[in-house]
């Protein structure tokens, strides 16, 4: 049976989903809720904000939960100015990057490859430094529930962009759509455990501008998942009644 871990940093980013689930025992000392969504068993884990919280919580869940088949990171993010995204839009990550890790000198920033120290060597012998790919099949599943959803690079940072000029540097460095604080950490842990991962975010602000609409951003991401849930309910009903979907 399919079983998803939904990794969400903060309770306001899961307000549409939590009422549909039941409280469950904590995982990694973090609040957890369980139930069925999108036709699957799900465990929604409130990881806490930032890279360390996200990695710790998701790793604890991977150790404790038997039968996990995928990890989904949900939340809000800041859209880079060149992305064309606006507050309330949703997007999927083709890959999440650790955007502000690396080697910093007084003259320039250099990527982790310059140090020759990969963060992970996967089961196929590939070295990973900054970039953590997301699962194309999961992305296609979500895109089917929200046709036209944008896909691209998510830049995960420890220091959020405090002005447009700083945001522009990150956008140009990585060719990213969005800036967030957890996606790459979740994707890295998923890679460690050999689990497919998707990162689904809604836009709460323009990166470098601090006027946030968390409800709009988080709502956009949750609505994609809920659209998948409606799809699952429809298909289940059609099977029970012997009906079929109109083409």
PDB file of C-alpha atoms in Angstrom, residues 93-99 130-134 152-156 183-185 187-188 199:
ATOM      1  CA  UNK A  93      10.732  21.298  -7.994  1.00  0.00           C
ATOM      2  CA  UNK A  94      12.580  19.373 -10.678  1.00  0.00           C
ATOM      3  CA  UNK A  95      15.473  19.629  -8.248  1.00  0.00           C
ATOM      4  CA  UNK A  96      16.167  21.359  -4.948  1.00  0.00           C
ATOM      5  CA  UNK A  97      19.583  22.929  -4.395  1.00  0.00           C
ATOM      6  CA  UNK A  98      21.500  23.818  -1.250  1.00  0.00           C
ATOM      7  CA  UNK A  99      21.903  27.361  -2.466  1.00  0.00           C
ATOM      8  CA  UNK A 130      24.296  20.950  -4.033  1.00  0.00           C
ATOM      9  CA  UNK A 131      21.664  19.396  -6.278  1.00  0.00           C
ATOM     10  CA  UNK A 132      18.987  16.957  -5.162  1.00  0.00           C
ATOM     11  CA  UNK A 133      16.677  15.712  -7.933  1.00  0.00           C
ATOM     12  CA  UNK A 134      12.969  15.242  -7.361  1.00  0.00           C
ATOM     13  CA  UNK A 152      11.887  24.262 -11.961  1.00  0.00           C
ATOM     14  CA  UNK A 153      14.705  24.639  -9.456  1.00  0.00           C
ATOM     15  CA  UNK A 154      14.009  25.454  -5.801  1.00  0.00           C
ATOM     16  CA  UNK A 155      16.855  27.218  -3.975  1.00  0.00           C
ATOM     17  CA  UNK A 156      17.015  26.191  -0.306  1.00  0.00           C
ATOM     18  CA  UNK A 183      13.232  21.515   0.327  1.00  0.00           C
ATOM     19  CA  UNK A 184      16.836  20.479  -0.346  1.00  0.00           C
ATOM     20  CA  UNK A 185      17.216  19.065   3.177  1.00  0.00           C
ATOM     21  CA  UNK A 187      15.273  15.795  -0.732  1.00  0.00           C
ATOM     22  CA  UNK A 188      18.747  14.949   0.599  1.00  0.00           C
ATOM     23  CA  UNK A 199       8.754  19.362  -3.336  1.00  0.00           C
TER      24      UNK A 199
END
